JSON list of C-alpha atoms in Angstrom, two decimals:
[
{"chain": "A", "resi": 115, "resn": "MET", "atom": "CA", "xyz": [65.37, 60.18, -32.59]},
{"chain": "A", "resi": 116, "resn": "ALA", "atom": "CA", "xyz": [62.46, 59.03, -35.36]},
{"chain": "A", "resi": 117, "resn": "SER", "atom": "CA", "xyz": [61.49, 62.02, -38.14]},
{"chain": "A", "resi": 118, "resn": "THR", "atom": "CA", "xyz": [59.11, 62.32, -40.93]},
{"chain": "A", "resi": 119, "resn": "SER", "atom": "CA", "xyz": [58.38, 64.68, -44.26]},
{"chain": "A", "resi": 120, "resn": "VAL", "atom": "CA", "xyz": [55.27, 65.66, -46.18]},
{"chain": "A", "resi": 121, "resn": "SER", "atom": "CA", "xyz": [55.33, 67.53, -49.37]},
{"chain": "A", "resi": 122, "resn": "ARG", "atom": "CA", "xyz": [52.15, 68.90, -51.52]},
{"chain": "A", "resi": 123, "resn": "LEU", "atom": "CA", "xyz": [52.42, 70.36, -54.10]},
{"chain": "A", "resi": 124, "resn": "VAL", "atom": "CA", "xyz": [49.08, 73.98, -54.75]},
{"chain": "A", "resi": 125, "resn": "PRO", "atom": "CA", "xyz": [48.24, 75.53, -57.19]},
{"chain": "A", "resi": 126, "resn": "VAL", "atom": "CA", "xyz": [48.57, 79.35, -56.71]},
{"chain": "A", "resi": 127, "resn": "SER", "atom": "CA", "xyz": [51.72, 81.13, -55.65]},
{"chain": "A", "resi": 128, "resn": "PRO", "atom": "CA", "xyz": [54.64, 80.20, -53.54]},
{"chain": "A", "resi": 129, "resn": "GLU", "atom": "CA", "xyz": [53.48, 84.07, -51.99]},
{"chain": "A", "resi": 130, "resn": "ARG", "atom": "CA", "xyz": [50.18, 83.15, -51.60]},
{"chain": "A", "resi": 131, "resn": "VAL", "atom": "CA", "xyz": [50.50, 80.34, -50.09]},
{"chain": "A", "resi": 132, "resn": "TRP", "atom": "CA", "xyz": [52.68, 81.99, -47.38]},
{"chain": "A", "resi": 133, "resn": "LYS", "atom": "CA", "xyz": [50.17, 84.51, -46.56]},
{"chain": "A", "resi": 134, "resn": "LEU", "atom": "CA", "xyz": [47.98, 82.29, -45.77]},
{"chain": "A", "resi": 135, "resn": "ILE", "atom": "CA", "xyz": [50.53, 79.82, -43.76]},
{"chain": "A", "resi": 136, "resn": "GLY", "atom": "CA", "xyz": [53.35, 81.95, -42.57]},
{"chain": "A", "resi": 137, "resn": "GLY", "atom": "CA", "xyz": [51.83, 82.95, -39.54]},
{"chain": "A", "resi": 138, "resn": "PHE", "atom": "CA", "xyz": [52.64, 81.70, -37.25]},
{"chain": "A", "resi": 139, "resn": "GLY", "atom": "CA", "xyz": [48.92, 81.86, -35.14]},
{"chain": "A", "resi": 140, "resn": "SER", "atom": "CA", "xyz": [47.02, 80.82, -38.33]},
{"chain": "A", "resi": 141, "resn": "LEU", "atom": "CA", "xyz": [46.90, 77.66, -37.87]},
{"chain": "A", "resi": 142, "resn": "PRO", "atom": "CA", "xyz": [43.07, 77.26, -38.01]},
{"chain": "A", "resi": 143, "resn": "ASP", "atom": "CA", "xyz": [43.05, 79.84, -41.30]},
{"chain": "A", "resi": 144, "resn": "TRP", "atom": "CA", "xyz": [43.58, 75.98, -42.63]},
{"chain": "A", "resi": 145, "resn": "LEU", "atom": "CA", "xyz": [43.94, 73.54, -41.03]},
{"chain": "A", "resi": 146, "resn": "PRO", "atom": "CA", "xyz": [41.18, 72.32, -39.43]},
{"chain": "A", "resi": 147, "resn": "TYR", "atom": "CA", "xyz": [42.44, 69.95, -37.13]},
{"chain": "A", "resi": 148, "resn": "ILE", "atom": "CA", "xyz": [43.48, 73.49, -34.80]},
{"chain": "A", "resi": 149, "resn": "PRO", "atom": "CA", "xyz": [40.60, 75.26, -34.90]},
{"chain": "A", "resi": 150, "resn": "GLU", "atom": "CA", "xyz": [41.56, 77.59, -31.51]},
{"chain": "A", "resi": 151, "resn": "SER", "atom": "CA", "xyz": [45.11, 79.35, -31.40]},
{"chain": "A", "resi": 152, "resn": "ALA", "atom": "CA", "xyz": [46.93, 82.10, -28.93]},
{"chain": "A", "resi": 153, "resn": "LEU", "atom": "CA", "xyz": [49.58, 84.18, -29.33]},
{"chain": "A", "resi": 154, "resn": "LEU", "atom": "CA", "xyz": [51.51, 84.29, -26.42]},
{"chain": "A", "resi": 155, "resn": "GLU", "atom": "CA", "xyz": [54.88, 86.22, -24.94]},
{"chain": "A", "resi": 156, "resn": "GLY", "atom": "CA", "xyz": [54.51, 88.70, -27.87]},
{"chain": "A", "resi": 157, "resn": "GLY", "atom": "CA", "xyz": [54.19, 85.87, -30.52]},
{"chain": "A", "resi": 158, "resn": "ARG", "atom": "CA", "xyz": [56.92, 83.21, -30.05]},
{"chain": "A", "resi": 159, "resn": "VAL", "atom": "CA", "xyz": [54.37, 80.74, -27.57]},
{"chain": "A", "resi": 160, "resn": "ARG", "atom": "CA", "xyz": [51.14, 79.75, -29.58]},
{"chain": "A", "resi": 161, "resn": "ARG", "atom": "CA", "xyz": [48.78, 77.97, -27.39]},
{"chain": "A", "resi": 162, "resn": "LEU", "atom": "CA", "xyz": [46.49, 75.55, -29.58]},
{"chain": "A", "resi": 163, "resn": "LYS", "atom": "CA", "xyz": [43.73, 73.59, -29.04]},
{"chain": "A", "resi": 164, "resn": "ASN", "atom": "CA", "xyz": [42.44, 70.65, -30.89]},
{"chain": "A", "resi": 165, "resn": "PRO", "atom": "CA", "xyz": [38.61, 69.66, -31.01]},
{"chain": "A", "resi": 166, "resn": "ASP", "atom": "CA", "xyz": [38.66, 67.29, -28.17]},
{"chain": "A", "resi": 167, "resn": "GLY", "atom": "CA", "xyz": [39.86, 70.45, -26.50]},
{"chain": "A", "resi": 168, "resn": "ASP", "atom": "CA", "xyz": [43.69, 68.96, -25.80]},
{"chain": "A", "resi": 169, "resn": "VAL", "atom": "CA", "xyz": [46.13, 72.02, -25.61]},
{"chain": "A", "resi": 170, "resn": "ILE", "atom": "CA", "xyz": [48.80, 72.01, -27.40]},
{"chain": "A", "resi": 171, "resn": "MET", "atom": "CA", "xyz": [51.97, 74.16, -26.59]},
{"chain": "A", "resi": 172, "resn": "GLU", "atom": "CA", "xyz": [54.57, 75.34, -29.11]},
{"chain": "A", "resi": 173, "resn": "ARG", "atom": "CA", "xyz": [57.75, 78.27, -28.91]},
{"chain": "A", "resi": 174, "resn": "LEU", "atom": "CA", "xyz": [58.71, 79.58, -32.19]},
{"chain": "A", "resi": 175, "resn": "VAL", "atom": "CA", "xyz": [62.48, 78.26, -32.70]},
{"chain": "A", "resi": 176, "resn": "ASP", "atom": "CA", "xyz": [63.55, 80.35, -35.81]},
{"chain": "A", "resi": 177, "resn": "PHE", "atom": "CA", "xyz": [61.50, 82.49, -38.88]},
{"chain": "A", "resi": 178, "resn": "ASN", "atom": "CA", "xyz": [62.48, 83.29, -42.33]},
{"chain": "A", "resi": 179, "resn": "ASP", "atom": "CA", "xyz": [59.76, 85.33, -43.77]},
{"chain": "A", "resi": 180, "resn": "VAL", "atom": "CA", "xyz": [62.18, 85.74, -47.04]},
{"chain": "A", "resi": 181, "resn": "GLU", "atom": "CA", "xyz": [62.42, 81.81, -47.18]},
{"chain": "A", "resi": 182, "resn": "ARG", "atom": "CA", "xyz": [58.79, 81.77, -46.24]},
{"chain": "A", "resi": 183, "resn": "ARG", "atom": "CA", "xyz": [59.24, 78.84, -43.42]},
{"chain": "A", "resi": 184, "resn": "TYR", "atom": "CA", "xyz": [59.39, 78.92, -39.83]},
{"chain": "A", "resi": 185, "resn": "THR", "atom": "CA", "xyz": [60.10, 76.08, -36.90]},
{"chain": "A", "resi": 186, "resn": "TYR", "atom": "CA", "xyz": [58.64, 75.40, -34.42]},
{"chain": "A", "resi": 187, "resn": "ALA", "atom": "CA", "xyz": [59.03, 73.49, -31.13]},
{"chain": "A", "resi": 188, "resn": "ILE", "atom": "CA", "xyz": [56.29, 71.77, -28.69]},
{"chain": "A", "resi": 189, "resn": "ALA", "atom": "CA", "xyz": [56.45, 72.43, -25.42]},
{"chain": "A", "resi": 190, "resn": "GLN", "atom": "CA", "xyz": [53.25, 70.85, -24.82]},
{"chain": "A", "resi": 191, "resn": "ALA", "atom": "CA", "xyz": [51.43, 67.78, -26.42]},
{"chain": "A", "resi": 192, "resn": "PRO", "atom": "CA", "xyz": [49.11, 64.66, -26.01]},
{"chain": "A", "resi": 193, "resn": "PHE", "atom": "CA", "xyz": [51.47, 63.21, -28.51]},
{"chain": "A", "resi": 194, "resn": "PRO", "atom": "CA", "xyz": [53.89, 60.21, -27.34]},
{"chain": "A", "resi": 195, "resn": "VAL", "atom": "CA", "xyz": [56.28, 61.84, -27.89]},
{"chain": "A", "resi": 196, "resn": "VAL", "atom": "CA", "xyz": [59.56, 64.91, -26.91]},
{"chain": "A", "resi": 197, "resn": "ASP", "atom": "CA", "xyz": [61.68, 66.89, -28.41]},
{"chain": "A", "resi": 198, "resn": "TYR", "atom": "CA", "xyz": [59.79, 67.14, -31.06]},
{"chain": "A", "resi": 199, "resn": "ILE", "atom": "CA", "xyz": [61.05, 70.02, -33.78]},
{"chain": "A", "resi": 200, "resn": "SER", "atom": "CA", "xyz": [59.43, 71.02, -37.23]},
{"chain": "A", "resi": 201, "resn": "THR", "atom": "CA", "xyz": [59.24, 72.84, -39.87]},
{"chain": "A", "resi": 202, "resn": "LEU", "atom": "CA", "xyz": [57.03, 74.37, -42.42]},
{"chain": "A", "resi": 203, "resn": "ARG", "atom": "CA", "xyz": [58.06, 76.06, -45.30]},
{"chain": "A", "resi": 204, "resn": "VAL", "atom": "CA", "xyz": [56.95, 77.08, -49.42]},
{"chain": "A", "resi": 205, "resn": "HIS", "atom": "CA", "xyz": [59.36, 76.56, -51.89]},
{"chain": "A", "resi": 206, "resn": "SER", "atom": "CA", "xyz": [59.16, 77.38, -54.68]},
{"chain": "A", "resi": 207, "resn": "ILE", "atom": "CA", "xyz": [59.00, 75.56, -58.43]},
{"chain": "A", "resi": 208, "resn": "THR", "atom": "CA", "xyz": [61.35, 77.13, -61.22]},
{"chain": "A", "resi": 209, "resn": "GLY", "atom": "CA", "xyz": [59.67, 77.79, -64.01]},
{"chain": "A", "resi": 210, "resn": "ARG", "atom": "CA", "xyz": [56.20, 78.70, -62.17]},
{"chain": "A", "resi": 211, "resn": "ASP", "atom": "CA", "xyz": [54.19, 81.37, -60.65]},
{"chain": "A", "resi": 212, "resn": "ASP", "atom": "CA", "xyz": [50.77, 79.86, -60.40]},
{"chain": "A", "resi": 213, "resn": "ALA", "atom": "CA", "xyz": [52.58, 77.11, -57.90]},
{"chain": "A", "resi": 214, "resn": "ALA", "atom": "CA", "xyz": [53.84, 75.34, -54.49]},
{"chain": "A", "resi": 215, "resn": "GLU", "atom": "CA", "xyz": [55.02, 72.99, -52.78]},
{"chain": "A", "resi": 216, "resn": "VAL", "atom": "CA", "xyz": [54.72, 73.26, -49.17]},
{"chain": "A", "resi": 217, "resn": "GLN", "atom": "CA", "xyz": [56.59, 70.64, -46.79]},
{"chain": "A", "resi": 218, "resn": "TRP", "atom": "CA", "xyz": [56.25, 69.74, -43.22]},
{"chain": "A", "resi": 219, "resn": "SER", "atom": "CA", "xyz": [58.78, 67.73, -41.46]},
{"chain": "A", "resi": 220, "resn": "GLY", "atom": "CA", "xyz": [59.12, 66.93, -38.61]},
{"chain": "A", "resi": 221, "resn": "ARG", "atom": "CA", "xyz": [61.74, 64.98, -36.14]},
{"chain": "A", "resi": 222, "resn": "PHE", "atom": "CA", "xyz": [60.69, 64.20, -32.54]},
{"chain": "A", "resi": 223, "resn": "VAL", "atom": "CA", "xyz": [61.58, 61.11, -29.96]},
{"chain": "A", "resi": 224, "resn": "PRO", "atom": "CA", "xyz": [59.57, 58.60, -29.38]},
{"chain": "A", "resi": 225, "resn": "ASP", "atom": "CA", "xyz": [57.71, 58.57, -25.58]},
{"chain": "A", "resi": 226, "resn": "GLY", "atom": "CA", "xyz": [55.61, 55.07, -24.55]},
{"chain": "A", "resi": 227, "resn": "ALA", "atom": "CA", "xyz": [55.75, 54.20, -27.92]},
{"chain": "A", "resi": 228, "resn": "THR", "atom": "CA", "xyz": [57.79, 52.84, -31.18]},
{"chain": "A", "resi": 229, "resn": "ASP", "atom": "CA", "xyz": [59.32, 55.10, -33.95]},
{"chain": "A", "resi": 230, "resn": "GLU", "atom": "CA", "xyz": [57.00, 53.04, -36.57]},
{"chain": "A", "resi": 231, "resn": "GLU", "atom": "CA", "xyz": [54.01, 54.27, -34.24]},
{"chain": "A", "resi": 232, "resn": "VAL", "atom": "CA", "xyz": [55.33, 57.99, -34.24]},
{"chain": "A", "resi": 233, "resn": "VAL", "atom": "CA", "xyz": [56.27, 58.12, -37.91]},
{"chain": "A", "resi": 234, "resn": "THR", "atom": "CA", "xyz": [52.69, 57.13, -38.75]},
{"chain": "A", "resi": 235, "resn": "LEU", "atom": "CA", "xyz": [51.00, 59.65, -36.37]},
{"chain": "A", "resi": 236, "resn": "PHE", "atom": "CA", "xyz": [53.15, 62.90, -37.40]},
{"chain": "A", "resi": 237, "resn": "THR", "atom": "CA", "xyz": [53.09, 61.73, -41.10]},
{"chain": "A", "resi": 238, "resn": "GLY", "atom": "CA", "xyz": [49.18, 61.19, -41.39]},
{"chain": "A", "resi": 239, "resn": "ILE", "atom": "CA", "xyz": [48.79, 64.66, -39.32]},
{"chain": "A", "resi": 240, "resn": "TYR", "atom": "CA", "xyz": [51.01, 66.61, -42.01]},
{"chain": "A", "resi": 241, "resn": "ARG", "atom": "CA", "xyz": [49.25, 65.27, -44.91]},
{"chain": "A", "resi": 242, "resn": "ASP", "atom": "CA", "xyz": [46.02, 65.44, -43.76]},
{"chain": "A", "resi": 243, "resn": "GLY", "atom": "CA", "xyz": [47.10, 68.76, -42.79]},
{"chain": "A", "resi": 244, "resn": "LEU", "atom": "CA", "xyz": [48.75, 69.62, -45.68]},
{"chain": "A", "resi": 245, "resn": "ASP", "atom": "CA", "xyz": [45.62, 68.27, -47.78]},
{"chain": "A", "resi": 246, "resn": "SER", "atom": "CA", "xyz": [43.80, 70.70, -46.08]},
{"chain": "A", "resi": 247, "resn": "LEU", "atom": "CA", "xyz": [45.87, 73.53, -46.97]},
{"chain": "A", "resi": 248, "resn": "TYR", "atom": "CA", "xyz": [45.09, 72.79, -50.47]},
{"chain": "A", "resi": 249, "resn": "LYS", "atom": "CA", "xyz": [41.50, 72.74, -50.03]},
{"chain": "A", "resi": 250, "resn": "ALA", "atom": "CA", "xyz": [41.85, 75.85, -48.72]},
{"chain": "A", "resi": 251, "resn": "LEU", "atom": "CA", "xyz": [43.90, 77.43, -51.56]},
{"chain": "A", "resi": 252, "resn": "SER", "atom": "CA", "xyz": [41.27, 76.28, -54.02]}
]
């Protein structure tokens, strides 16, 4: 099993960050790679499309509004992995109410690719996504 994690400080309160990213269907609001998201099964599944029209189906595994985090699993995607599970969370920074740390992490089993290739792929997706989040919040 391979894994990666990317964190980014953002110049707004944890509450404001969570308000933007905490909804399971909110990816198009801050992530250009996902221009379309539809919630299914009462909001427990999201059907995403990337700019190429590829469909990504993800299932919400755990959601904690108080701790500002959710975990999801990929059910279908054009990625060379299986058993993908990821968590997006917003951390408070001690002594600061004007900044937060956002962490996006995942673990997965490569399928038709090396550990290094999939770690590089998801590290890039998470990094680019958090860079886009930073721009959306600035």
